[in-house]
Amino acid sequence: MDGIAAALADTTRWQLVGLLAERPRSVGELVELTGLRQPQTTKHLQTLARAGLVTMAPLGQRRVYAAEAAPLREFAGQLQQLATTIEAHAGERDVLDRYRAAIEADTAAADRDRWADGRAFSFERVLPVPPETVWRYWTDAGLLASWWVPPSLTVTECVLEPKAGGRVVLAYRDAEGTYRSEGQVRTARETERLAFDLSVLDAAGAVAFSGHYDLALAPANGGTRLRLGLEITETTVEAVSAIAGIETGWGQVLDHLTEVITRKEVQS
């Protein structure tokens, strides 16, 4: 497939394949139709032949080339498979588009520090396990690390101590850098409520913005209704992209939690 893609990337070779798709043609005829010199035409045809796209038949003093449909059909199948995969993951592209639109809108609004103080978000999910199981996924460091960031990121430190004054730490990395948040638990009522503050730190360790979280768990239809409230303060202009991504990001994270719990606790 790589050879075919490379061969077809040249516009002249693409033209030659188009001419040969109509019928076999000699090198001389192709020279006349393309306006190329014969050595150039022959070189392009040899490249196409190495990729399996054309074959050459010597007929006396003439060299006649013919296009081969099978490699093109296989290549088209690979392209169709790629297109199908893209369409199947269209939701990921939608997430990117929403995030980009949010950044553009917030960039226009972020004209001073504390520009987004008081902005609030709310999220809700129904999980197919009892509240005590969901509680473990929020308070056990190993389980928490299994879902608290999107799958594209790698957790390097993850702590949420379920007691008043307990530490909250989330550190992770991706290909472009490392990120760290630190905070403290305000309220912990086992299997019911968890309230905590968490500040996102910049590269110098200063607060970029702070989030104030309130998690409530309640039984619902044999499972758990999870409600998460979030209000942000101490917002800085430099944190525009992170703040713009909160709604989309937490939606992804809670979807990830649902997937992990379903896979580990329901399907296992």
PDB file of C-alpha atoms in Angstrom:
ATOM      1  CA  MET A   1       0.000   0.000   0.000  1.00  0.00           C
ATOM      2  CA  ASP A   2       2.856   2.409   0.758  1.00  0.00           C
ATOM      3  CA  GLY A   3       4.347   1.816  -2.687  1.00  0.00           C
ATOM      4  CA  ILE A   4       1.026   2.450  -4.395  1.00  0.00           C
ATOM      5  CA  ALA A   5       0.433   5.634  -2.389  1.00  0.00           C
ATOM      6  CA  ALA A   6       3.917   6.929  -3.223  1.00  0.00           C
ATOM      7  CA  ALA A   7       3.535   6.099  -6.907  1.00  0.00           C
ATOM      8  CA  LEU A   8       0.173   7.818  -7.207  1.00  0.00           C
ATOM      9  CA  ALA A   9       1.314  10.896  -5.264  1.00  0.00           C
ATOM     10  CA  ASP A  10       2.947  12.270  -8.423  1.00  0.00           C
ATOM     11  CA  THR A  11       0.501  14.060 -10.736  1.00  0.00           C
ATOM     12  CA  THR A  12       2.235  12.844 -13.892  1.00  0.00           C
ATOM     13  CA  ARG A  13       2.056   9.215 -12.804  1.00  0.00           C
ATOM     14  CA  TRP A  14      -1.577   9.712 -11.878  1.00  0.00           C
ATOM     15  CA  GLN A  15      -2.153  11.033 -15.420  1.00  0.00           C
ATOM     16  CA  LEU A  16      -0.396   8.024 -16.906  1.00  0.00           C
ATOM     17  CA  VAL A  17      -2.533   5.597 -14.902  1.00  0.00           C
ATOM     18  CA  GLY A  18      -5.630   7.465 -16.081  1.00  0.00           C
ATOM     19  CA  LEU A  19      -4.578   7.119 -19.717  1.00  0.00           C
ATOM     20  CA  LEU A  20      -3.743   3.438 -19.291  1.00  0.00           C
ATOM     21  CA  ALA A  21      -7.051   2.808 -17.527  1.00  0.00           C
ATOM     22  CA  GLU A  22      -8.787   3.520 -20.861  1.00  0.00           C
ATOM     23  CA  ARG A  23      -6.688   1.001 -22.797  1.00  0.00           C
ATOM     24  CA  PRO A  24      -3.099  -0.290 -23.135  1.00  0.00           C
ATOM     25  CA  ARG A  25      -0.798   2.245 -24.765  1.00  0.00           C
ATOM     26  CA  SER A  26       2.778   2.290 -26.053  1.00  0.00           C
ATOM     27  CA  VAL A  27       5.473   4.487 -24.577  1.00  0.00           C
ATOM     28  CA  GLY A  28       5.483   6.573 -27.764  1.00  0.00           C
ATOM     29  CA  GLU A  29       1.747   7.210 -27.542  1.00  0.00           C
ATOM     30  CA  LEU A  30       2.045   8.202 -23.889  1.00  0.00           C
ATOM     31  CA  VAL A  31       4.872  10.609 -24.763  1.00  0.00           C
ATOM     32  CA  GLU A  32       2.627  12.329 -27.307  1.00  0.00           C
ATOM     33  CA  LEU A  33      -0.354  12.507 -24.934  1.00  0.00           C
ATOM     34  CA  THR A  34       1.565  13.861 -21.944  1.00  0.00           C
ATOM     35  CA  GLY A  35       4.095  16.083 -23.692  1.00  0.00           C
ATOM     36  CA  LEU A  36       6.924  14.531 -21.666  1.00  0.00           C
ATOM     37  CA  ARG A  37      10.228  13.372 -23.058  1.00  0.00           C
ATOM     38  CA  GLN A  38      10.600   9.625 -23.531  1.00  0.00           C
ATOM     39  CA  PRO A  39      13.181   9.070 -20.731  1.00  0.00           C
ATOM     40  CA  GLN A  40      10.886  10.854 -18.255  1.00  0.00           C
ATOM     41  CA  THR A  41       7.887   8.838 -19.362  1.00  0.00           C
ATOM     42  CA  THR A  42       9.792   5.564 -19.129  1.00  0.00           C
ATOM     43  CA  LYS A  43      11.037   6.408 -15.628  1.00  0.00           C
ATOM     44  CA  HIS A  44       7.497   7.154 -14.419  1.00  0.00           C
ATOM     45  CA  LEU A  45       6.200   3.946 -15.981  1.00  0.00           C
ATOM     46  CA  GLN A  46       8.919   1.924 -14.274  1.00  0.00           C
ATOM     47  CA  THR A  47       7.913   3.407 -10.911  1.00  0.00           C
ATOM     48  CA  LEU A  48       4.293   2.464 -11.563  1.00  0.00           C
ATOM     49  CA  ALA A  49       5.382  -1.041 -12.588  1.00  0.00           C
ATOM     50  CA  ARG A  50       7.360  -1.521  -9.351  1.00  0.00           C
ATOM     51  CA  ALA A  51       4.214  -0.629  -7.418  1.00  0.00           C
ATOM     52  CA  GLY A  52       2.279  -3.229  -9.431  1.00  0.00           C
ATOM     53  CA  LEU A  53      -0.008  -0.644 -10.985  1.00  0.00           C
ATOM     54  CA  VAL A  54       1.009  -1.320 -14.585  1.00  0.00           C
ATOM     55  CA  THR A  55       2.599  -4.128 -16.548  1.00  0.00           C
ATOM     56  CA  MET A  56       4.714  -3.907 -19.697  1.00  0.00           C
ATOM     57  CA  ALA A  57       4.504  -6.167 -22.724  1.00  0.00           C
ATOM     58  CA  PRO A  58       7.300  -5.922 -25.355  1.00  0.00           C
ATOM     59  CA  LEU A  59       5.689  -6.177 -28.772  1.00  0.00           C
ATOM     60  CA  GLY A  60       8.576  -6.174 -31.256  1.00  0.00           C
ATOM     61  CA  GLN A  61      10.192  -2.750 -31.053  1.00  0.00           C
ATOM     62  CA  ARG A  62       7.274  -1.343 -29.046  1.00  0.00           C
ATOM     63  CA  ARG A  63       6.770  -1.419 -25.306  1.00  0.00           C
ATOM     64  CA  VAL A  64       3.090  -1.439 -24.447  1.00  0.00           C
ATOM     65  CA  TYR A  65       1.887  -0.730 -20.939  1.00  0.00           C
ATOM     66  CA  ALA A  66      -1.434  -1.751 -19.393  1.00  0.00           C
ATOM     67  CA  ALA A  67      -3.007  -0.747 -16.075  1.00  0.00           C
ATOM     68  CA  GLU A  68      -3.756  -3.370 -13.416  1.00  0.00           C
ATOM     69  CA  ALA A  69      -7.096  -3.062 -11.643  1.00  0.00           C
ATOM     70  CA  ALA A  70      -6.445  -5.418  -8.703  1.00  0.00           C
ATOM     71  CA  PRO A  71      -3.887  -3.256  -6.828  1.00  0.00           C
ATOM     72  CA  LEU A  72      -6.078  -0.201  -7.298  1.00  0.00           C
ATOM     73  CA  ARG A  73      -9.097  -2.099  -6.028  1.00  0.00           C
ATOM     74  CA  GLU A  74      -7.146  -3.226  -2.948  1.00  0.00           C
ATOM     75  CA  PHE A  75      -5.893   0.314  -2.389  1.00  0.00           C
ATOM     76  CA  ALA A  76      -9.431   1.674  -2.729  1.00  0.00           C
ATOM     77  CA  GLY A  77     -10.555  -0.898  -0.161  1.00  0.00           C
ATOM     78  CA  GLN A  78      -7.924   0.361   2.291  1.00  0.00           C
ATOM     79  CA  LEU A  79      -9.050   3.946   1.734  1.00  0.00           C
ATOM     80  CA  GLN A  80     -12.666   2.943   2.277  1.00  0.00           C
ATOM     81  CA  GLN A  81     -11.671   1.194   5.485  1.00  0.00           C
ATOM     82  CA  LEU A  82      -9.948   4.365   6.672  1.00  0.00           C
ATOM     83  CA  ALA A  83     -13.005   6.446   5.830  1.00  0.00           C
ATOM     84  CA  THR A  84     -15.245   3.989   7.694  1.00  0.00           C
ATOM     85  CA  THR A  85     -12.984   4.150  10.750  1.00  0.00           C
ATOM     86  CA  ILE A  86     -13.048   7.957  10.681  1.00  0.00           C
ATOM     87  CA  GLU A  87     -16.839   7.957  10.462  1.00  0.00           C
ATOM     88  CA  ALA A  88     -17.121   5.414  13.290  1.00  0.00           C
ATOM     89  CA  HIS A  89     -15.127   7.754  15.543  1.00  0.00           C
ATOM     90  CA  ALA A  90     -16.848  10.940  14.434  1.00  0.00           C
ATOM     91  CA  GLY A  91     -17.641  11.669  18.074  1.00  0.00           C
ATOM     92  CA  GLU A  92     -13.945  12.253  18.759  1.00  0.00           C
ATOM     93  CA  ARG A  93     -13.844  14.858  15.994  1.00  0.00           C
ATOM     94  CA  ASP A  94     -16.972  16.475  17.433  1.00  0.00           C
ATOM     95  CA  VAL A  95     -15.198  16.748  20.793  1.00  0.00           C
ATOM     96  CA  LEU A  96     -12.251  18.479  19.108  1.00  0.00           C
ATOM     97  CA  ASP A  97     -14.530  20.901  17.274  1.00  0.00           C
ATOM     98  CA  ARG A  98     -16.404  21.796  20.471  1.00  0.00           C
ATOM     99  CA  TYR A  99     -13.138  22.306  22.335  1.00  0.00           C
ATOM    100  CA  ARG A 100     -11.767  24.559  19.604  1.00  0.00           C
ATOM    101  CA  ALA A 101     -14.959  26.646  19.581  1.00  0.00           C
ATOM    102  CA  ALA A 102     -14.837  26.955  23.383  1.00  0.00           C
ATOM    103  CA  ILE A 103     -11.208  28.133  23.286  1.00  0.00           C
ATOM    104  CA  GLU A 104     -12.066  30.781  20.685  1.00  0.00           C
ATOM    105  CA  ALA A 105     -15.004  32.047  22.743  1.00  0.00           C
ATOM    106  CA  ASP A 106     -13.084  32.093  26.029  1.00  0.00           C
ATOM    107  CA  THR A 107     -10.023  33.725  24.480  1.00  0.00           C
ATOM    108  CA  ALA A 108     -12.214  36.646  23.489  1.00  0.00           C
ATOM    109  CA  ALA A 109     -13.603  36.871  27.044  1.00  0.00           C
ATOM    110  CA  ALA A 110     -10.337  36.429  28.974  1.00  0.00           C
ATOM    111  CA  ASP A 111      -9.241  40.061  29.162  1.00  0.00           C
ATOM    112  CA  ARG A 112      -8.092  39.999  32.810  1.00  0.00           C
ATOM    113  CA  ASP A 113      -7.387  37.625  35.682  1.00  0.00           C
ATOM    114  CA  ARG A 114     -10.415  36.168  37.483  1.00  0.00           C
ATOM    115  CA  TRP A 115     -12.326  36.520  34.216  1.00  0.00           C
ATOM    116  CA  ALA A 116     -14.138  33.199  34.721  1.00  0.00           C
ATOM    117  CA  ASP A 117     -14.464  33.167  38.527  1.00  0.00           C
ATOM    118  CA  GLY A 118     -17.778  31.693  39.593  1.00  0.00           C
ATOM    119  CA  ARG A 119     -18.341  29.719  36.400  1.00  0.00           C
ATOM    120  CA  ALA A 120     -20.144  26.518  37.342  1.00  0.00           C
ATOM    121  CA  PHE A 121     -20.591  23.123  35.711  1.00  0.00           C
ATOM    122  CA  SER A 122     -22.722  20.112  36.549  1.00  0.00           C
ATOM    123  CA  PHE A 123     -22.468  16.520  35.367  1.00  0.00           C
ATOM    124  CA  GLU A 124     -24.590  13.447  35.922  1.00  0.00           C
ATOM    125  CA  ARG A 125     -24.175   9.771  35.162  1.00  0.00           C
ATOM    126  CA  VAL A 126     -26.016   6.587  36.163  1.00  0.00           C
ATOM    127  CA  LEU A 127     -23.597   3.744  36.823  1.00  0.00           C
ATOM    128  CA  PRO A 128     -24.549   0.031  36.906  1.00  0.00           C
ATOM    129  CA  VAL A 129     -22.988  -0.660  40.326  1.00  0.00           C
ATOM    130  CA  PRO A 130     -23.885   0.259  43.933  1.00  0.00           C
ATOM    131  CA  PRO A 131     -22.631   3.489  45.563  1.00  0.00           C
ATOM    132  CA  GLU A 132     -19.983   1.684  47.638  1.00  0.00           C
ATOM    133  CA  THR A 133     -18.331   0.484  44.411  1.00  0.00           C
ATOM    134  CA  VAL A 134     -18.380   3.946  42.849  1.00  0.00           C
ATOM    135  CA  TRP A 135     -16.948   5.343  46.081  1.00  0.00           C
ATOM    136  CA  ARG A 136     -14.000   2.955  45.818  1.00  0.00           C
ATOM    137  CA  TYR A 137     -13.273   4.180  42.285  1.00  0.00           C
ATOM    138  CA  TRP A 138     -13.025   7.742  43.638  1.00  0.00           C
ATOM    139  CA  THR A 139     -10.999   7.035  46.778  1.00  0.00           C
ATOM    140  CA  ASP A 140      -8.727   4.059  46.005  1.00  0.00           C
ATOM    141  CA  ALA A 141      -5.588   5.502  44.390  1.00  0.00           C
ATOM    142  CA  GLY A 142      -5.143   2.608  41.955  1.00  0.00           C
ATOM    143  CA  LEU A 143      -8.768   2.619  40.834  1.00  0.00           C
ATOM    144  CA  LEU A 144      -8.859   6.410  40.644  1.00  0.00           C
ATOM    145  CA  ALA A 145      -5.809   6.431  38.368  1.00  0.00           C
ATOM    146  CA  SER A 146      -7.540   3.977  36.034  1.00  0.00           C
ATOM    147  CA  TRP A 147     -10.102   6.540  34.885  1.00  0.00           C
ATOM    148  CA  TRP A 148      -9.456  10.099  36.145  1.00  0.00           C
ATOM    149  CA  VAL A 149      -7.891  11.385  32.929  1.00  0.00           C
ATOM    150  CA  PRO A 150      -8.824  10.640  29.289  1.00  0.00           C
ATOM    151  CA  PRO A 151      -7.205   7.436  27.916  1.00  0.00           C
ATOM    152  CA  SER A 152      -4.751   9.472  25.816  1.00  0.00           C
ATOM    153  CA  LEU A 153      -2.997  10.702  28.980  1.00  0.00           C
ATOM    154  CA  THR A 154      -0.771   8.839  31.437  1.00  0.00           C
ATOM    155  CA  VAL A 155      -1.270   9.284  35.192  1.00  0.00           C
ATOM    156  CA  THR A 156       1.980   9.698  37.164  1.00  0.00           C
ATOM    157  CA  GLU A 157       0.504  10.462  40.612  1.00  0.00           C
ATOM    158  CA  CYS A 158      -3.052  10.184  41.850  1.00  0.00           C
ATOM    159  CA  VAL A 159      -4.270  10.649  45.428  1.00  0.00           C
ATOM    160  CA  LEU A 160      -7.644  11.489  46.947  1.00  0.00           C
ATOM    161  CA  GLU A 161      -7.737  10.847  50.683  1.00  0.00           C
ATOM    162  CA  PRO A 162     -11.408  10.487  51.759  1.00  0.00           C
ATOM    163  CA  LYS A 163     -11.282  12.515  54.953  1.00  0.00           C
ATOM    164  CA  ALA A 164     -11.595  16.174  55.863  1.00  0.00           C
ATOM    165  CA  GLY A 165      -8.240  17.792  55.215  1.00  0.00           C
ATOM    166  CA  GLY A 166      -7.091  14.837  53.089  1.00  0.00           C
ATOM    167  CA  ARG A 167      -4.709  15.422  50.188  1.00  0.00           C
ATOM    168  CA  VAL A 168      -5.848  15.537  46.577  1.00  0.00           C
ATOM    169  CA  VAL A 169      -3.168  15.228  43.895  1.00  0.00           C
ATOM    170  CA  LEU A 170      -3.469  14.535  40.195  1.00  0.00           C
ATOM    171  CA  ALA A 171      -0.357  14.516  38.012  1.00  0.00           C
ATOM    172  CA  TYR A 172      -0.236  13.255  34.464  1.00  0.00           C
ATOM    173  CA  ARG A 173       1.678  13.611  31.234  1.00  0.00           C
ATOM    174  CA  ASP A 174       1.288  13.373  27.512  1.00  0.00           C
ATOM    175  CA  ALA A 175       3.679  13.691  24.581  1.00  0.00           C
ATOM    176  CA  GLU A 176       3.823  17.469  25.020  1.00  0.00           C
ATOM    177  CA  GLY A 177       4.440  17.882  28.733  1.00  0.00           C
ATOM    178  CA  THR A 178       3.520  17.217  32.351  1.00  0.00           C
ATOM    179  CA  TYR A 179       0.590  18.613  34.333  1.00  0.00           C
ATOM    180  CA  ARG A 180      -0.130  18.793  38.047  1.00  0.00           C
ATOM    181  CA  SER A 181      -3.056  19.682  40.294  1.00  0.00           C
ATOM    182  CA  GLU A 182      -3.090  19.795  44.094  1.00  0.00           C
ATOM    183  CA  GLY A 183      -5.786  20.374  46.677  1.00  0.00           C
ATOM    184  CA  GLN A 184      -7.586  19.258  49.795  1.00  0.00           C
ATOM    185  CA  VAL A 185     -10.760  17.401  50.768  1.00  0.00           C
ATOM    186  CA  ARG A 186     -13.431  19.526  52.495  1.00  0.00           C
ATOM    187  CA  THR A 187     -16.057  16.891  53.251  1.00  0.00           C
ATOM    188  CA  ALA A 188     -16.095  13.088  53.046  1.00  0.00           C
ATOM    189  CA  ARG A 189     -19.237  11.109  53.859  1.00  0.00           C
ATOM    190  CA  GLU A 190     -18.562   7.524  52.838  1.00  0.00           C
ATOM    191  CA  THR A 191     -20.549   6.279  49.821  1.00  0.00           C
ATOM    192  CA  GLU A 192     -22.599   9.524  49.790  1.00  0.00           C
ATOM    193  CA  ARG A 193     -20.672  12.765  49.393  1.00  0.00           C
ATOM    194  CA  LEU A 194     -17.172  13.937  48.621  1.00  0.00           C
ATOM    195  CA  ALA A 195     -16.311  17.643  48.399  1.00  0.00           C
ATOM    196  CA  PHE A 196     -12.811  18.825  47.590  1.00  0.00           C
ATOM    197  CA  ASP A 197     -10.789  21.706  46.171  1.00  0.00           C
ATOM    198  CA  LEU A 198      -8.225  21.143  43.451  1.00  0.00           C
ATOM    199  CA  SER A 199      -5.946  23.797  41.939  1.00  0.00           C
ATOM    200  CA  VAL A 200      -4.408  23.361  38.508  1.00  0.00           C
ATOM    201  CA  LEU A 201      -0.774  24.487  38.616  1.00  0.00           C
ATOM    202  CA  ASP A 202       1.213  26.085  35.826  1.00  0.00           C
ATOM    203  CA  ALA A 203       4.769  25.141  34.850  1.00  0.00           C
ATOM    204  CA  ALA A 204       6.178  27.359  37.598  1.00  0.00           C
ATOM    205  CA  GLY A 205       3.939  25.816  40.264  1.00  0.00           C
ATOM    206  CA  ALA A 206       1.599  28.812  40.537  1.00  0.00           C
ATOM    207  CA  VAL A 207      -2.177  28.395  40.559  1.00  0.00           C
ATOM    208  CA  ALA A 208      -3.672  28.661  37.056  1.00  0.00           C
ATOM    209  CA  PHE A 209      -7.191  28.226  38.408  1.00  0.00           C
ATOM    210  CA  SER A 210      -8.950  26.367  41.227  1.00  0.00           C
ATOM    211  CA  GLY A 211     -11.865  23.968  41.044  1.00  0.00           C
ATOM    212  CA  HIS A 212     -14.300  23.328  43.878  1.00  0.00           C
ATOM    213  CA  TYR A 213     -15.912  19.918  43.458  1.00  0.00           C
ATOM    214  CA  ASP A 214     -18.984  18.436  45.077  1.00  0.00           C
ATOM    215  CA  LEU A 215     -19.648  14.763  44.331  1.00  0.00           C
ATOM    216  CA  ALA A 216     -22.938  13.172  45.416  1.00  0.00           C
ATOM    217  CA  LEU A 217     -23.761   9.452  45.092  1.00  0.00           C
ATOM    218  CA  ALA A 218     -27.245   7.989  45.537  1.00  0.00           C
ATOM    219  CA  PRO A 219     -28.854   4.586  44.814  1.00  0.00           C
ATOM    220  CA  ALA A 220     -30.811   4.531  41.554  1.00  0.00           C
ATOM    221  CA  ASN A 221     -32.451   1.582  39.779  1.00  0.00           C
ATOM    222  CA  GLY A 222     -30.063  -0.978  41.234  1.00  0.00           C
ATOM    223  CA  GLY A 223     -27.067   1.219  40.449  1.00  0.00           C
ATOM    224  CA  THR A 224     -25.812   4.681  41.367  1.00  0.00           C
ATOM    225  CA  ARG A 225     -26.763   8.163  40.281  1.00  0.00           C
ATOM    226  CA  LEU A 226     -23.614  10.267  40.273  1.00  0.00           C
ATOM    227  CA  ARG A 227     -23.899  14.048  40.369  1.00  0.00           C
ATOM    228  CA  LEU A 228     -20.799  16.203  40.168  1.00  0.00           C
ATOM    229  CA  GLY A 229     -20.863  19.956  40.660  1.00  0.00           C
ATOM    230  CA  LEU A 230     -17.849  22.132  39.882  1.00  0.00           C
ATOM    231  CA  GLU A 231     -17.231  25.841  40.378  1.00  0.00           C
ATOM    232  CA  ILE A 232     -13.979  27.553  39.378  1.00  0.00           C
ATOM    233  CA  THR A 233     -12.154  30.490  40.974  1.00  0.00           C
ATOM    234  CA  GLU A 234      -8.710  32.138  40.833  1.00  0.00           C
ATOM    235  CA  THR A 235      -8.918  31.973  37.047  1.00  0.00           C
ATOM    236  CA  THR A 236      -5.999  33.415  35.087  1.00  0.00           C
ATOM    237  CA  VAL A 237      -5.767  34.558  31.489  1.00  0.00           C
ATOM    238  CA  GLU A 238      -3.058  31.965  30.842  1.00  0.00           C
ATOM    239  CA  ALA A 239      -5.464  29.152  31.761  1.00  0.00           C
ATOM    240  CA  VAL A 240      -7.883  29.880  28.907  1.00  0.00           C
ATOM    241  CA  SER A 241      -7.372  26.581  27.067  1.00  0.00           C
ATOM    242  CA  ALA A 242      -7.682  24.500  30.259  1.00  0.00           C
ATOM    243  CA  ILE A 243     -10.819  26.308  31.379  1.00  0.00           C
ATOM    244  CA  ALA A 244     -12.350  26.060  27.911  1.00  0.00           C
ATOM    245  CA  GLY A 245     -11.817  22.301  28.038  1.00  0.00           C
ATOM    246  CA  ILE A 246     -13.474  21.672  31.415  1.00  0.00           C
ATOM    247  CA  GLU A 247     -16.930  20.745  30.183  1.00  0.00           C
ATOM    248  CA  THR A 248     -15.700  18.562  27.336  1.00  0.00           C
ATOM    249  CA  GLY A 249     -12.883  17.092  29.422  1.00  0.00           C
ATOM    250  CA  TRP A 250     -14.995  16.116  32.413  1.00  0.00           C
ATOM    251  CA  GLY A 251     -17.615  14.658  30.090  1.00  0.00           C
ATOM    252  CA  GLN A 252     -14.907  12.425  28.616  1.00  0.00           C
ATOM    253  CA  VAL A 253     -13.536  11.533  32.051  1.00  0.00           C
ATOM    254  CA  LEU A 254     -16.929  10.484  33.433  1.00  0.00           C
ATOM    255  CA  ASP A 255     -17.616   8.475  30.288  1.00  0.00           C
ATOM    256  CA  HIS A 256     -14.251   6.815  30.897  1.00  0.00           C
ATOM    257  CA  LEU A 257     -15.271   6.063  34.503  1.00  0.00           C
ATOM    258  CA  THR A 258     -18.482   4.458  33.246  1.00  0.00           C
ATOM    259  CA  GLU A 259     -16.575   2.331  30.726  1.00  0.00           C
ATOM    260  CA  VAL A 260     -13.981   1.204  33.273  1.00  0.00           C
ATOM    261  CA  ILE A 261     -16.550   0.303  35.925  1.00  0.00           C
ATOM    262  CA  THR A 262     -18.722  -1.551  33.415  1.00  0.00           C
ATOM    263  CA  ARG A 263     -15.759  -3.510  32.084  1.00  0.00           C
ATOM    264  CA  LYS A 264     -14.216  -4.363  35.439  1.00  0.00           C
ATOM    265  CA  GLU A 265     -17.254  -4.772  37.678  1.00  0.00           C
ATOM    266  CA  VAL A 266     -20.117  -5.803  35.387  1.00  0.00           C
ATOM    267  CA  GLN A 267     -18.636  -7.671  32.462  1.00  0.00           C
ATOM    268  CA  SER A 268     -15.823  -9.475  34.304  1.00  0.00           C
TER     269      SER A 268
END
